[in-house]
Amino acid sequence: AQKVTQAQTEISVVEKEDVTLDCVYETRDTTYYLFWYKQPPSGELVFLIRRNSFDEQNEISGRYSWNFQKSTSSFNFTITASQVVDSAVYFCALSDTGTASKLTFGTGTRLQVTL
Amino acid sequence: GAGVSQTPSNKVTEKGKYVELRCDPISGHTALYWYRQSLGQGPEFLIYFQGTGAADDSGLPNDRFFAVRPEGSVSTLKIQRTERGDSAVYLCASSLSEQETQYFGPGTRLLVL
């Protein structure tokens, strides 16, 4: 069965600090997709990134970067120079061929960025 | 363009009552998903539709829960004989097709008293 673990329940940083959110996953499939979503206080899940299991290149988008390492089954997310607007709950999720399209989510990491 | 919309945004009902939650997907998206999110947890899959048919309903907790998508667009999640444990945020998502990125609506917050 597939599983996503986000061991960090809550992280608090001061603005401009860098922060890394950890995600570890389990799946028996060789073909799968990994996702990160952001859930701000308004409650709506906002899509950030989708990565397939064959593409281990790291990705950078502005202040956001993602480190995918198949060897350790991890897909970590780093925010550089954090801002107050980054405060939200961040979810890592997995879908594989066994689960077709349904996403398995982790329990989320609450990020609090203060001035 | 317009995102996924869900109505109502909030629903308060009494134990034992029947409720319907509506989801309007992004235009042109053939796949539609329902998830349930309890406080402090990640969303949990309930059911997904490809077109009009339920492709996977393995996440529905019991037979009090049912969902339809009669014309392949709008979907309704129906809960009979509601229980206090059904209180949660019900999220709907849609994607262009299966295995494509899912985009979520704002959710319906259901409170069963």
Short mmCIF file of N, CA, C and O in Angstrom, two decimals, chain A residues 33 35 37 39 43-45 47 50 91 95-97 99-103 105-107, chain B residues 33 35 37 40-43 45 48 56 58 91 98-106:
data_model
loop_
_atom_site.label_atom_id
_atom_site.label_comp_id
_atom_site.label_asym_id
_atom_site.label_seq_id
_atom_site.Cartn_x
_atom_site.Cartn_y
_atom_site.Cartn_z
N TYR A 33 3.56 9.32 -9.32
CA TYR A 33 3.65 10.78 -9.36
C TYR A 33 3.66 11.32 -7.93
O TYR A 33 2.98 10.79 -7.05
N PHE A 35 3.39 15.00 -5.60
CA PHE A 35 2.81 16.34 -5.67
C PHE A 35 3.10 17.09 -4.36
O PHE A 35 3.25 16.49 -3.30
N TYR A 37 1.03 20.38 -2.46
CA TYR A 37 -0.07 21.34 -2.44
C TYR A 37 0.10 22.24 -1.23
O TYR A 37 0.59 21.82 -0.19
N GLN A 39 -2.07 24.75 1.43
CA GLN A 39 -3.40 25.07 1.93
C GLN A 39 -3.29 26.28 2.85
O GLN A 39 -2.99 26.15 4.02
N GLY A 43 -8.25 27.87 3.15
CA GLY A 43 -8.69 26.48 3.07
C GLY A 43 -8.56 25.81 1.73
O GLY A 43 -8.61 24.58 1.65
N GLU A 44 -8.41 26.56 0.66
CA GLU A 44 -8.37 25.94 -0.67
C GLU A 44 -6.99 25.35 -0.94
O GLU A 44 -5.97 26.00 -0.73
N LEU A 45 -6.94 24.14 -1.42
CA LEU A 45 -5.67 23.48 -1.77
C LEU A 45 -5.16 24.05 -3.09
O LEU A 45 -5.85 24.00 -4.10
N PHE A 47 -2.30 23.84 -6.02
CA PHE A 47 -1.29 22.97 -6.61
C PHE A 47 0.04 23.71 -6.75
O PHE A 47 0.07 24.86 -7.21
N ARG A 50 4.08 18.86 -9.68
CA ARG A 50 3.85 17.45 -9.98
C ARG A 50 5.14 16.90 -10.59
O ARG A 50 5.71 17.54 -11.47
N PHE A 91 1.04 20.08 1.94
CA PHE A 91 0.79 18.65 1.84
C PHE A 91 1.60 18.06 0.70
O PHE A 91 1.64 18.60 -0.41
N SER A 95 0.45 9.51 -6.16
CA SER A 95 -0.46 8.63 -6.88
C SER A 95 0.39 7.65 -7.68
O SER A 95 1.44 8.01 -8.18
N ASP A 96 -0.08 6.40 -7.75
CA ASP A 96 0.68 5.41 -8.51
C ASP A 96 -0.27 4.58 -9.37
O ASP A 96 -1.47 4.75 -9.29
N THR A 97 0.28 3.68 -10.14
CA THR A 97 -0.57 2.93 -11.05
C THR A 97 -1.51 2.01 -10.29
O THR A 97 -2.58 1.67 -10.76
N THR A 99 -3.07 2.85 -7.56
CA THR A 99 -4.19 3.64 -7.06
C THR A 99 -4.84 4.45 -8.17
O THR A 99 -5.72 5.24 -7.91
N ALA A 100 -4.39 4.25 -9.37
CA ALA A 100 -4.88 5.02 -10.52
C ALA A 100 -4.74 6.50 -10.22
O ALA A 100 -3.67 6.97 -9.95
N SER A 101 -5.86 7.22 -10.24
CA SER A 101 -5.74 8.66 -10.13
C SER A 101 -5.86 9.17 -8.71
O SER A 101 -5.64 10.34 -8.48
N LYS A 102 -6.22 8.33 -7.77
CA LYS A 102 -6.47 8.92 -6.45
C LYS A 102 -5.17 9.27 -5.75
O LYS A 102 -4.17 8.57 -5.86
N LEU A 103 -5.21 10.37 -5.04
CA LEU A 103 -4.04 10.86 -4.32
C LEU A 103 -4.06 10.36 -2.89
O LEU A 103 -5.09 10.35 -2.23
N PHE A 105 -2.44 11.47 0.55
CA PHE A 105 -1.81 12.65 1.14
C PHE A 105 -1.10 12.30 2.44
O PHE A 105 -1.50 11.39 3.17
N GLY A 106 -0.06 13.10 2.75
CA GLY A 106 0.50 13.07 4.08
C GLY A 106 -0.37 13.88 5.01
O GLY A 106 -1.40 14.44 4.60
N THR A 107 0.04 13.97 6.27
CA THR A 107 -0.76 14.69 7.25
C THR A 107 -0.49 16.18 7.25
O THR A 107 -1.15 16.94 7.97
N TYR B 33 -13.13 14.22 -8.62
CA TYR B 33 -12.78 13.49 -7.41
C TYR B 33 -13.43 14.12 -6.19
O TYR B 33 -13.56 15.35 -6.13
N TYR B 35 -12.90 14.17 -1.95
CA TYR B 35 -12.06 13.84 -0.81
C TYR B 35 -12.74 14.38 0.45
O TYR B 35 -13.55 15.31 0.38
N GLN B 37 -11.67 15.86 4.36
CA GLN B 37 -10.56 16.29 5.20
C GLN B 37 -11.06 16.57 6.61
O GLN B 37 -11.83 17.51 6.83
N GLY B 40 -6.94 18.75 11.04
CA GLY B 40 -5.56 18.36 11.31
C GLY B 40 -5.04 17.20 10.48
O GLY B 40 -3.95 16.70 10.74
N GLN B 41 -5.83 16.79 9.50
CA GLN B 41 -5.42 15.65 8.67
C GLN B 41 -5.30 16.06 7.21
O GLN B 41 -5.78 17.13 6.80
N GLY B 42 -4.68 15.20 6.42
CA GLY B 42 -4.66 15.41 4.99
C GLY B 42 -5.96 14.91 4.38
O GLY B 42 -6.69 14.13 5.00
N PRO B 43 -6.28 15.36 3.19
CA PRO B 43 -7.49 14.87 2.52
C PRO B 43 -7.43 13.36 2.31
O PRO B 43 -6.36 12.81 2.03
N PHE B 45 -9.22 10.20 0.12
CA PHE B 45 -9.99 9.91 -1.09
C PHE B 45 -11.32 9.25 -0.77
O PHE B 45 -11.40 8.36 0.09
N TYR B 48 -13.91 8.66 -7.35
CA TYR B 48 -13.66 9.48 -8.52
C TYR B 48 -14.42 8.99 -9.73
O TYR B 48 -14.75 7.82 -9.85
N ASP B 56 -13.85 4.57 -9.39
CA ASP B 56 -13.32 4.00 -8.15
C ASP B 56 -14.07 4.63 -6.99
O ASP B 56 -13.98 5.83 -6.78
N SER B 58 -13.86 3.18 -3.86
CA SER B 58 -13.34 2.40 -2.73
C SER B 58 -13.15 3.20 -1.45
O SER B 58 -13.01 2.63 -0.38
N LEU B 91 -13.96 18.03 -0.03
CA LEU B 91 -13.25 18.69 -1.12
C LEU B 91 -13.53 17.99 -2.44
O LEU B 91 -13.58 16.76 -2.50
N GLU B 98 -7.70 11.28 -16.46
CA GLU B 98 -7.09 10.49 -15.39
C GLU B 98 -5.57 10.70 -15.38
O GLU B 98 -4.96 10.85 -16.42
N GLN B 99 -5.00 10.68 -14.20
CA GLN B 99 -3.55 10.81 -13.98
C GLN B 99 -3.02 12.21 -14.25
O GLN B 99 -1.83 12.44 -14.13
N GLU B 100 -3.87 13.13 -14.63
CA GLU B 100 -3.43 14.51 -14.77
C GLU B 100 -3.55 15.22 -13.42
O GLU B 100 -4.17 14.73 -12.49
N THR B 101 -2.97 16.39 -13.33
CA THR B 101 -2.98 17.15 -12.08
C THR B 101 -4.40 17.48 -11.65
O THR B 101 -5.22 17.90 -12.47
N GLN B 102 -4.65 17.30 -10.36
CA GLN B 102 -5.97 17.60 -9.81
C GLN B 102 -5.98 19.01 -9.24
O GLN B 102 -5.08 19.39 -8.49
N TYR B 103 -7.03 19.75 -9.57
CA TYR B 103 -7.22 21.11 -9.07
C TYR B 103 -8.44 21.11 -8.15
O TYR B 103 -9.49 20.61 -8.53
N PHE B 104 -8.25 21.67 -6.97
CA PHE B 104 -9.25 21.56 -5.92
C PHE B 104 -10.15 22.78 -5.82
O PHE B 104 -9.72 23.91 -6.10
N GLY B 105 -11.37 22.53 -5.38
CA GLY B 105 -12.29 23.60 -5.05
C GLY B 105 -12.09 24.05 -3.61
O GLY B 105 -11.26 23.49 -2.89
N PRO B 106 -12.88 25.03 -3.16
CA PRO B 106 -12.72 25.59 -1.82
C PRO B 106 -13.27 24.70 -0.71
O PRO B 106 -13.01 24.95 0.45
#
